[in-house]
Amino acid sequence: PLPPRGPGFRTEPLLGIGTVLCLSAVLVGVTYSIAAAPETSGLVKATGVLIWVEALVAIVCTAILVCGSAGVVQRSPETCYPIPPEVEQRLRENGTLDGFQNIAGPPGHPTLGSYCVRCLVWRPPGKNGSIHHCRTCSRCVTGFDHHCGVFGRCIVKRNMPSFLTLISMMFAGMATAMVAVLGGVAKPI
């Protein structure tokens, strides 16, 4: 059986979703309330549309991060077998694998890179550091960059564009709100 997920796996995404929704609501509210005023300039009115687009992009990126695949090494007969003899012996004795290190696969093997003694799967061969066991997710993931405590998901090569776009939308939304606020307080001549 797979090890249970860490305690933050189910709760961390709620923090990320709440953060994105609250920040989006505040930035849209501030910007749109200023942009909708009848005496505002064309530039300030454009910020009202732009902030909605930025908020929508942020929400889509959040959905991709939380619901999308994070490059988890899936369990299958190909990834689970053959079980290394030392692991098989320990499992047959109902012993724990605590203290065991990952087991290197046969040199030059096309599919057996290293055996994760926590997931009990063969990880594909790859560059050093590209395949990692995440303690929070309790799974091995390919293309690992980091585990995001805000969104509760591993940030990997596959979902990195969504993560970076989401971060950039935060700064773009703040800049858009700032333009609306400064444009809204400027007195027309």
GROMACS .gro file of N, CA and C in nm, residues 47-176:
model
  390
   47THR      N    1  -0.858   4.974  -1.743
   47THR     CA    2  -0.812   4.892  -1.630
   47THR      C    3  -0.926   4.806  -1.575
   48GLY      N    4  -1.049   4.854  -1.589
   48GLY     CA    5  -1.164   4.776  -1.543
   48GLY      C    6  -1.180   4.645  -1.619
   49VAL      N    7  -1.151   4.648  -1.749
   49VAL     CA    8  -1.156   4.525  -1.829
   49VAL      C    9  -1.032   4.440  -1.802
   50LEU      N   10  -0.917   4.504  -1.798
   50LEU     CA   11  -0.792   4.433  -1.779
   50LEU      C   12  -0.788   4.355  -1.648
   51ILE      N   13  -0.841   4.413  -1.541
   51ILE     CA   14  -0.836   4.345  -1.411
   51ILE      C   15  -0.921   4.219  -1.412
   52TRP      N   16  -1.032   4.219  -1.485
   52TRP     CA   17  -1.115   4.099  -1.496
   52TRP      C   18  -1.040   3.989  -1.571
   53VAL      N   19  -0.970   4.027  -1.677
   53VAL     CA   20  -0.891   3.928  -1.754
   53VAL      C   21  -0.782   3.869  -1.666
   54GLU      N   22  -0.712   3.953  -1.591
   54GLU     CA   23  -0.606   3.905  -1.502
   54GLU      C   24  -0.661   3.813  -1.394
   55ALA      N   25  -0.776   3.846  -1.338
   55ALA     CA   26  -0.837   3.761  -1.235
   55ALA      C   27  -0.879   3.627  -1.294
   56LEU      N   28  -0.935   3.627  -1.414
   56LEU     CA   29  -0.975   3.502  -1.479
   56LEU      C   30  -0.853   3.413  -1.507
   57VAL      N   31  -0.746   3.473  -1.557
   57VAL     CA   32  -0.623   3.396  -1.583
   57VAL      C   33  -0.570   3.337  -1.451
   58ALA      N   34  -0.572   3.413  -1.344
   58ALA     CA   35  -0.525   3.365  -1.213
   58ALA      C   36  -0.609   3.247  -1.165
   59ILE      N   37  -0.739   3.254  -1.184
   59ILE     CA   38  -0.827   3.146  -1.139
   59ILE      C   39  -0.804   3.019  -1.222
   60VAL      N   40  -0.786   3.035  -1.353
   60VAL     CA   41  -0.758   2.919  -1.439
   60VAL      C   42  -0.624   2.855  -1.399
   61CYS      N   43  -0.522   2.937  -1.375
   61CYS     CA   44  -0.391   2.885  -1.334
   61CYS      C   45  -0.400   2.812  -1.200
   62THR      N   46  -0.480   2.864  -1.108
   62THR     CA   47  -0.499   2.798  -0.979
   62THR      C   48  -0.565   2.661  -0.998
   63ALA      N   49  -0.666   2.656  -1.085
   63ALA     CA   50  -0.733   2.528  -1.111
   63ALA      C   51  -0.636   2.426  -1.171
   64ILE      N   52  -0.549   2.472  -1.261
   64ILE     CA   53  -0.450   2.381  -1.320
   64ILE      C   54  -0.354   2.330  -1.214
   65LEU      N   55  -0.310   2.419  -1.124
   65LEU     CA   56  -0.217   2.377  -1.019
   65LEU      C   57  -0.280   2.277  -0.924
   66VAL      N   58  -0.403   2.304  -0.882
   66VAL     CA   59  -0.467   2.220  -0.780
   66VAL      C   60  -0.521   2.090  -0.840
   67CYS      N   61  -0.575   2.095  -0.961
   67CYS     CA   62  -0.640   1.977  -1.019
   67CYS      C   63  -0.554   1.902  -1.121
   68GLY      N   64  -0.451   1.967  -1.174
   68GLY     CA   65  -0.371   1.905  -1.279
   68GLY      C   66  -0.274   1.802  -1.226
   69SER      N   67  -0.219   1.727  -1.317
   69SER     CA   68  -0.121   1.624  -1.283
   69SER      C   69   0.013   1.689  -1.252
   70ALA      N   70   0.076   1.643  -1.147
   70ALA     CA   71   0.205   1.701  -1.106
   70ALA      C   72   0.321   1.608  -1.138
   71GLY      N   73   0.307   1.523  -1.237
   71GLY     CA   74   0.417   1.437  -1.276
   71GLY      C   75   0.446   1.326  -1.177
   72VAL      N   76   0.342   1.276  -1.110
   72VAL     CA   77   0.360   1.169  -1.012
   72VAL      C   78   0.396   1.040  -1.085
   73VAL      N   79   0.493   0.967  -1.032
   73VAL     CA   80   0.528   0.836  -1.086
   73VAL      C   81   0.414   0.742  -1.047
   74GLN      N   82   0.337   0.700  -1.145
   74GLN     CA   83   0.218   0.617  -1.120
   74GLN      C   84   0.258   0.473  -1.090
   75ARG      N   85   0.183   0.411  -1.001
   75ARG     CA   86   0.207   0.270  -0.968
   75ARG      C   87   0.147   0.183  -1.077
   76SER      N   88   0.226   0.091  -1.126
   76SER     CA   89   0.183  -0.005  -1.228
   76SER      C   90   0.278  -0.124  -1.218
   77PRO      N   91   0.245  -0.234  -1.285
   77PRO     CA   92   0.339  -0.348  -1.282
   77PRO      C   93   0.478  -0.309  -1.333
   78GLU      N   94   0.483  -0.218  -1.430
   78GLU     CA   95   0.612  -0.176  -1.485
   78GLU      C   96   0.694  -0.094  -1.385
   79THR      N   97   0.627  -0.015  -1.301
   79THR     CA   98   0.701   0.069  -1.207
   79THR      C   99   0.719   0.003  -1.070
   80CYS      N  100   0.643  -0.100  -1.040
   80CYS     CA  101   0.654  -0.163  -0.908
   80CYS      C  102   0.743  -0.287  -0.906
   81TYR      N  103   0.760  -0.350  -1.021
   81TYR     CA  104   0.835  -0.475  -1.026
   81TYR      C  105   0.953  -0.463  -1.120
   82PRO      N  106   1.061  -0.532  -1.095
   82PRO     CA  107   1.085  -0.628  -0.988
   82PRO      C  108   1.116  -0.556  -0.856
   83ILE      N  109   1.068  -0.612  -0.747
   83ILE     CA  110   1.099  -0.557  -0.616
   83ILE      C  111   1.241  -0.598  -0.581
   84PRO      N  112   1.326  -0.504  -0.540
   84PRO     CA  113   1.462  -0.541  -0.502
   84PRO      C  114   1.460  -0.646  -0.390
   85PRO      N  115   1.552  -0.742  -0.394
   85PRO     CA  116   1.550  -0.854  -0.297
   85PRO      C  117   1.551  -0.808  -0.152
   86GLU      N  118   1.630  -0.707  -0.118
   86GLU     CA  119   1.636  -0.664   0.022
   86GLU      C  120   1.505  -0.603   0.069
   87VAL      N  121   1.434  -0.536  -0.022
   87VAL     CA  122   1.303  -0.479   0.013
   87VAL      C  123   1.201  -0.591   0.025
   88GLU      N  124   1.203  -0.684  -0.069
   88GLU     CA  125   1.108  -0.796  -0.066
   88GLU      C  126   1.125  -0.877   0.062
   89GLN      N  127   1.249  -0.903   0.102
   89GLN     CA  128   1.274  -0.979   0.225
   89GLN      C  129   1.217  -0.907   0.346
   90ARG      N  130   1.242  -0.776   0.354
   90ARG     CA  131   1.193  -0.698   0.469
   90ARG      C  132   1.040  -0.696   0.472
   91LEU      N  133   0.977  -0.684   0.356
   91LEU     CA  134   0.831  -0.684   0.350
   91LEU      C  135   0.773  -0.820   0.389
   92ARG      N  136   0.838  -0.928   0.346
   92ARG     CA  137   0.790  -1.063   0.381
   92ARG      C  138   0.800  -1.088   0.531
   93GLU      N  139   0.897  -1.024   0.596
   93GLU     CA  140   0.914  -1.038   0.741
   93GLU      C  141   0.826  -0.940   0.818
   94ASN      N  142   0.740  -0.865   0.746
   94ASN     CA  143   0.656  -0.760   0.805
   94ASN      C  144   0.738  -0.655   0.877
   95GLY      N  145   0.859  -0.634   0.829
   95GLY     CA  146   0.946  -0.532   0.886
   95GLY      C  147   0.923  -0.397   0.820
   96THR      N  148   0.979  -0.295   0.878
   96THR     CA  149   0.967  -0.161   0.820
   96THR      C  150   1.085  -0.134   0.729
   97LEU      N  151   1.069  -0.037   0.645
   97LEU     CA  152   1.177   0.003   0.556
   97LEU      C  153   1.245   0.130   0.608
   98ASP      N  154   1.217   0.165   0.734
   98ASP     CA  155   1.281   0.282   0.794
   98ASP      C  156   1.431   0.263   0.794
   99GLY      N  157   1.502   0.365   0.755
   99GLY     CA  158   1.647   0.359   0.752
   99GLY      C  159   1.703   0.310   0.619
  100PHE      N  160   1.619   0.253   0.535
  100PHE     CA  161   1.665   0.209   0.403
  100PHE      C  162   1.688   0.330   0.314
  101GLN      N  163   1.789   0.324   0.232
  101GLN     CA  164   1.813   0.426   0.131
  101GLN      C  165   1.752   0.378   0.000
  102ASN      N  166   1.724   0.473  -0.091
  102ASN     CA  167   1.676   0.433  -0.223
  102ASN      C  168   1.779   0.342  -0.287
  103ILE      N  169   1.732   0.251  -0.371
  103ILE     CA  170   1.818   0.148  -0.430
  103ILE      C  171   1.840   0.181  -0.577
  104ALA      N  172   1.966   0.188  -0.615
  104ALA     CA  173   1.998   0.218  -0.755
  104ALA      C  174   1.962   0.100  -0.843
  105GLY      N  175   1.909   0.133  -0.960
  105GLY     CA  176   1.873   0.029  -1.057
  105GLY      C  177   1.995  -0.020  -1.132
  106PRO      N  178   1.972  -0.118  -1.218
  106PRO     CA  179   2.084  -0.169  -1.298
  106PRO      C  180   2.141  -0.058  -1.386
  107PRO      N  181   2.274  -0.046  -1.392
  107PRO     CA  182   2.334   0.060  -1.474
  107PRO      C  183   2.292   0.049  -1.620
  108GLY      N  184   2.250   0.162  -1.676
  108GLY     CA  185   2.212   0.169  -1.816
  108GLY      C  186   2.074   0.114  -1.848
  109HIS      N  187   1.997   0.074  -1.746
  109HIS     CA  188   1.863   0.020  -1.773
  109HIS      C  189   1.773   0.134  -1.822
  110PRO      N  190   1.692   0.109  -1.926
  110PRO     CA  191   1.612   0.217  -1.983
  110PRO      C  192   1.496   0.264  -1.896
  111THR      N  193   1.445   0.180  -1.805
  111THR     CA  194   1.330   0.221  -1.724
  111THR      C  195   1.353   0.216  -1.573
  112LEU      N  196   1.449   0.141  -1.525
  112LEU     CA  197   1.471   0.128  -1.381
  112LEU      C  198   1.585   0.219  -1.337
  113GLY      N  199   1.547   0.339  -1.290
  113GLY     CA  200   1.648   0.434  -1.245
  113GLY      C  201   1.689   0.409  -1.101
  114SER      N  202   1.597   0.433  -1.009
  114SER     CA  203   1.621   0.405  -0.867
  114SER      C  204   1.488   0.363  -0.806
  115TYR      N  205   1.497   0.280  -0.703
  115TYR     CA  206   1.377   0.227  -0.638
  115TYR      C  207   1.352   0.308  -0.512
  116CYS      N  208   1.236   0.373  -0.504
  116CYS     CA  209   1.201   0.453  -0.386
  116CYS      C  210   1.144   0.359  -0.280
  117VAL      N  211   1.211   0.354  -0.166
  117VAL     CA  212   1.167   0.264  -0.059
  117VAL      C  213   1.050   0.321   0.021
  118ARG      N  214   1.008   0.443  -0.010
  118ARG     CA  215   0.890   0.501   0.055
  118ARG      C  216   0.765   0.477  -0.030
  119CYS      N  217   0.776   0.493  -0.162
  119CYS     CA  218   0.664   0.471  -0.254
  119CYS      C  219   0.655   0.328  -0.305
  120LEU      N  220   0.766   0.258  -0.298
  120LEU     CA  221   0.778   0.123  -0.353
  120LEU      C  222   0.755   0.123  -0.504
  121VAL      N  223   0.819   0.217  -0.572
  121VAL     CA  224   0.814   0.224  -0.718
  121VAL      C  225   0.954   0.247  -0.773
  122TRP      N  226   0.972   0.200  -0.896
  122TRP     CA  227   1.094   0.231  -0.969
  122TRP      C  228   1.075   0.367  -1.034
  123ARG      N  229   1.166   0.457  -1.006
  123ARG     CA  230   1.162   0.588  -1.069
  123ARG      C  231   1.241   0.581  -1.199
  124PRO      N  232   1.195   0.652  -1.301
  124PRO     CA  233   1.267   0.645  -1.428
  124PRO      C  234   1.405   0.708  -1.415
  125PRO      N  235   1.499   0.660  -1.496
  125PRO     CA  236   1.631   0.722  -1.492
  125PRO      C  237   1.620   0.866  -1.541
  126GLY      N  238   1.694   0.952  -1.482
  126GLY     CA  239   1.690   1.092  -1.523
  126GLY      C  240   1.809   1.166  -1.468
  127LYS      N  241   1.810   1.293  -1.496
  127LYS     CA  242   1.917   1.377  -1.443
  127LYS      C  243   1.907   1.381  -1.292
  128ASN      N  244   2.019   1.402  -1.227
  128ASN     CA  245   2.019   1.409  -1.081
  128ASN      C  246   1.926   1.520  -1.035
  129GLY      N  247   1.839   1.488  -0.941
  129GLY     CA  248   1.751   1.587  -0.883
  129GLY      C  249   1.621   1.608  -0.958
  130SER      N  250   1.605   1.549  -1.078
  130SER     CA  251   1.482   1.575  -1.152
  130SER      C  252   1.366   1.489  -1.101
  131ILE      N  253   1.396   1.381  -1.030
  131ILE     CA  254   1.294   1.295  -0.973
  131ILE      C  255   1.313   1.298  -0.822
  132HIS      N  256   1.205   1.327  -0.751
  132HIS     CA  257   1.217   1.353  -0.608
  132HIS      C  258   1.096   1.294  -0.536
  133HIS      N  259   1.117   1.245  -0.415
  133HIS     CA  260   1.007   1.201  -0.331
  133HIS      C  261   0.963   1.319  -0.245
  134CYS      N  262   0.839   1.362  -0.261
  134CYS     CA  263   0.785   1.474  -0.183
  134CYS      C  264   0.729   1.420  -0.053
  135ARG      N  265   0.777   1.472   0.058
  135ARG     CA  266   0.731   1.425   0.189
  135ARG      C  267   0.586   1.461   0.217
  136THR      N  268   0.541   1.576   0.167
  136THR     CA  269   0.403   1.616   0.192
  136THR      C  270   0.306   1.535   0.108
  137CYS      N  271   0.336   1.520  -0.020
  137CYS     CA  272   0.249   1.444  -0.111
  137CYS      C  273   0.268   1.293  -0.094
  138SER      N  274   0.380   1.252  -0.037
  138SER     CA  275   0.417   1.111  -0.021
  138SER      C  276   0.415   1.036  -0.154
  139ARG      N  277   0.465   1.101  -0.255
  139ARG     CA  278   0.475   1.042  -0.388
  139ARG      C  279   0.605   1.090  -0.453
  140CYS      N  280   0.654   1.010  -0.549
  140CYS     CA  281   0.769   1.051  -0.629
  140CYS      C  282   0.717   1.128  -0.749
  141VAL      N  283   0.781   1.239  -0.780
  141VAL     CA  284   0.739   1.322  -0.893
  141VAL      C  285   0.858   1.350  -0.983
  142THR      N  286   0.831   1.360  -1.112
  142THR     CA  287   0.935   1.389  -1.209
  142THR      C  288   0.939   1.539  -1.237
  143GLY      N  289   1.054   1.591  -1.265
  143GLY     CA  290   1.069   1.733  -1.295
  143GLY      C  291   1.047   1.822  -1.174
  144PHE      N  292   1.076   1.772  -1.055
  144PHE     CA  293   1.047   1.842  -0.928
  144PHE      C  294   1.125   1.974  -0.917
  145ASP      N  295   1.055   2.080  -0.876
  145ASP     CA  296   1.118   2.206  -0.842
  145ASP      C  297   1.104   2.231  -0.692
  146HIS      N  298   0.978   2.235  -0.644
  146HIS     CA  299   0.956   2.251  -0.500
  146HIS      C  300   0.811   2.212  -0.467
  147HIS      N  301   0.784   2.193  -0.339
  147HIS     CA  302   0.647   2.172  -0.294
  147HIS      C  303   0.597   2.307  -0.246
  148CYS      N  304   0.488   2.353  -0.303
  148CYS     CA  305   0.432   2.484  -0.267
  148CYS      C  306   0.337   2.467  -0.150
  149GLY      N  307   0.372   2.526  -0.037
  149GLY     CA  308   0.289   2.517   0.082
  149GLY      C  309   0.162   2.598   0.072
  150VAL      N  310   0.155   2.693  -0.021
  150VAL     CA  311   0.033   2.772  -0.037
  150VAL      C  312  -0.071   2.695  -0.116
  151PHE      N  313  -0.029   2.628  -0.223
  151PHE     CA  314  -0.122   2.555  -0.308
  151PHE      C  315  -0.126   2.405  -0.278
  152GLY      N  316  -0.036   2.360  -0.192
  152GLY     CA  317  -0.038   2.221  -0.150
  152GLY      C  318  -0.007   2.122  -0.260
  153ARG      N  319   0.070   2.163  -0.356
  153ARG     CA  320   0.105   2.076  -0.467
  153ARG      C  321   0.252   2.091  -0.501
  154CYS      N  322   0.305   1.986  -0.562
  154CYS     CA  323   0.442   1.993  -0.610
  154CYS      C  324   0.445   2.080  -0.735
  155ILE      N  325   0.541   2.168  -0.740
  155ILE     CA  326   0.563   2.249  -0.859
  155ILE      C  327   0.671   2.178  -0.938
  156VAL      N  328   0.634   2.133  -1.056
  156VAL     CA  329   0.723   2.053  -1.140
  156VAL      C  330   0.731   2.118  -1.278
  157LYS      N  331   0.814   2.061  -1.361
  157LYS     CA  332   0.833   2.115  -1.496
  157LYS      C  333   0.701   2.130  -1.570
  158ARG      N  334   0.610   2.035  -1.552
  158ARG     CA  335   0.483   2.035  -1.624
  158ARG      C  336   0.389   2.149  -1.583
  159ASN      N  337   0.383   2.183  -1.454
  159ASN     CA  338   0.291   2.289  -1.411
  159ASN      C  339   0.361   2.421  -1.378
  160MET      N  340   0.491   2.428  -1.403
  160MET     CA  341   0.566   2.551  -1.376
  160MET      C  342   0.512   2.671  -1.454
  161PRO      N  343   0.474   2.658  -1.583
  161PRO     CA  344   0.419   2.775  -1.653
  161PRO      C  345   0.295   2.833  -1.584
  162SER      N  346   0.208   2.748  -1.535
  162SER     CA  347   0.088   2.796  -1.464
  162SER      C  348   0.127   2.866  -1.334
  163PHE      N  349   0.224   2.810  -1.263
  163PHE     CA  350   0.269   2.870  -1.138
  163PHE      C  351   0.329   3.008  -1.162
  164LEU      N  352   0.417   3.019  -1.260
  164LEU     CA  353   0.480   3.148  -1.290
  164LEU      C  354   0.379   3.249  -1.343
  165THR      N  355   0.283   3.203  -1.424
  165THR     CA  356   0.178   3.293  -1.473
  165THR      C  357   0.094   3.344  -1.357
  166LEU      N  358   0.062   3.256  -1.264
  166LEU     CA  359  -0.017   3.296  -1.148
  166LEU      C  360   0.055   3.402  -1.065
  167ILE      N  361   0.183   3.383  -1.042
  167ILE     CA  362   0.261   3.482  -0.967
  167ILE      C  363   0.264   3.614  -1.043
  168SER      N  364   0.285   3.608  -1.174
  168SER     CA  365   0.290   3.731  -1.253
  168SER      C  366   0.155   3.801  -1.256
  169MET      N  367   0.045   3.726  -1.251
  169MET     CA  368  -0.089   3.788  -1.249
  169MET      C  369  -0.111   3.865  -1.119
  170MET      N  370  -0.050   3.818  -1.009
  170MET     CA  371  -0.061   3.893  -0.885
  170MET      C  372   0.002   4.031  -0.900
  171PHE      N  373   0.123   4.034  -0.955
  171PHE     CA  374   0.191   4.163  -0.973
  171PHE      C  375   0.120   4.248  -1.079
  172ALA      N  376   0.073   4.185  -1.186
  172ALA     CA  377   0.001   4.260  -1.289
  172ALA      C  378  -0.129   4.318  -1.233
  173GLY      N  379  -0.199   4.240  -1.152
  173GLY     CA  380  -0.323   4.289  -1.090
  173GLY      C  381  -0.297   4.405  -0.996
  174MET      N  382  -0.190   4.399  -0.920
  174MET     CA  383  -0.156   4.511  -0.831
  174MET      C  384  -0.120   4.635  -0.910
  175ALA      N  385  -0.045   4.615  -1.018
  175ALA     CA  386  -0.008   4.730  -1.103
  175ALA      C  387  -0.133   4.790  -1.168
  176THR      N  388  -0.224   4.705  -1.215
  176THR     CA  389  -0.347   4.753  -1.278
  176THR      C  390  -0.431   4.831  -1.177
   0.00000   0.00000   0.00000
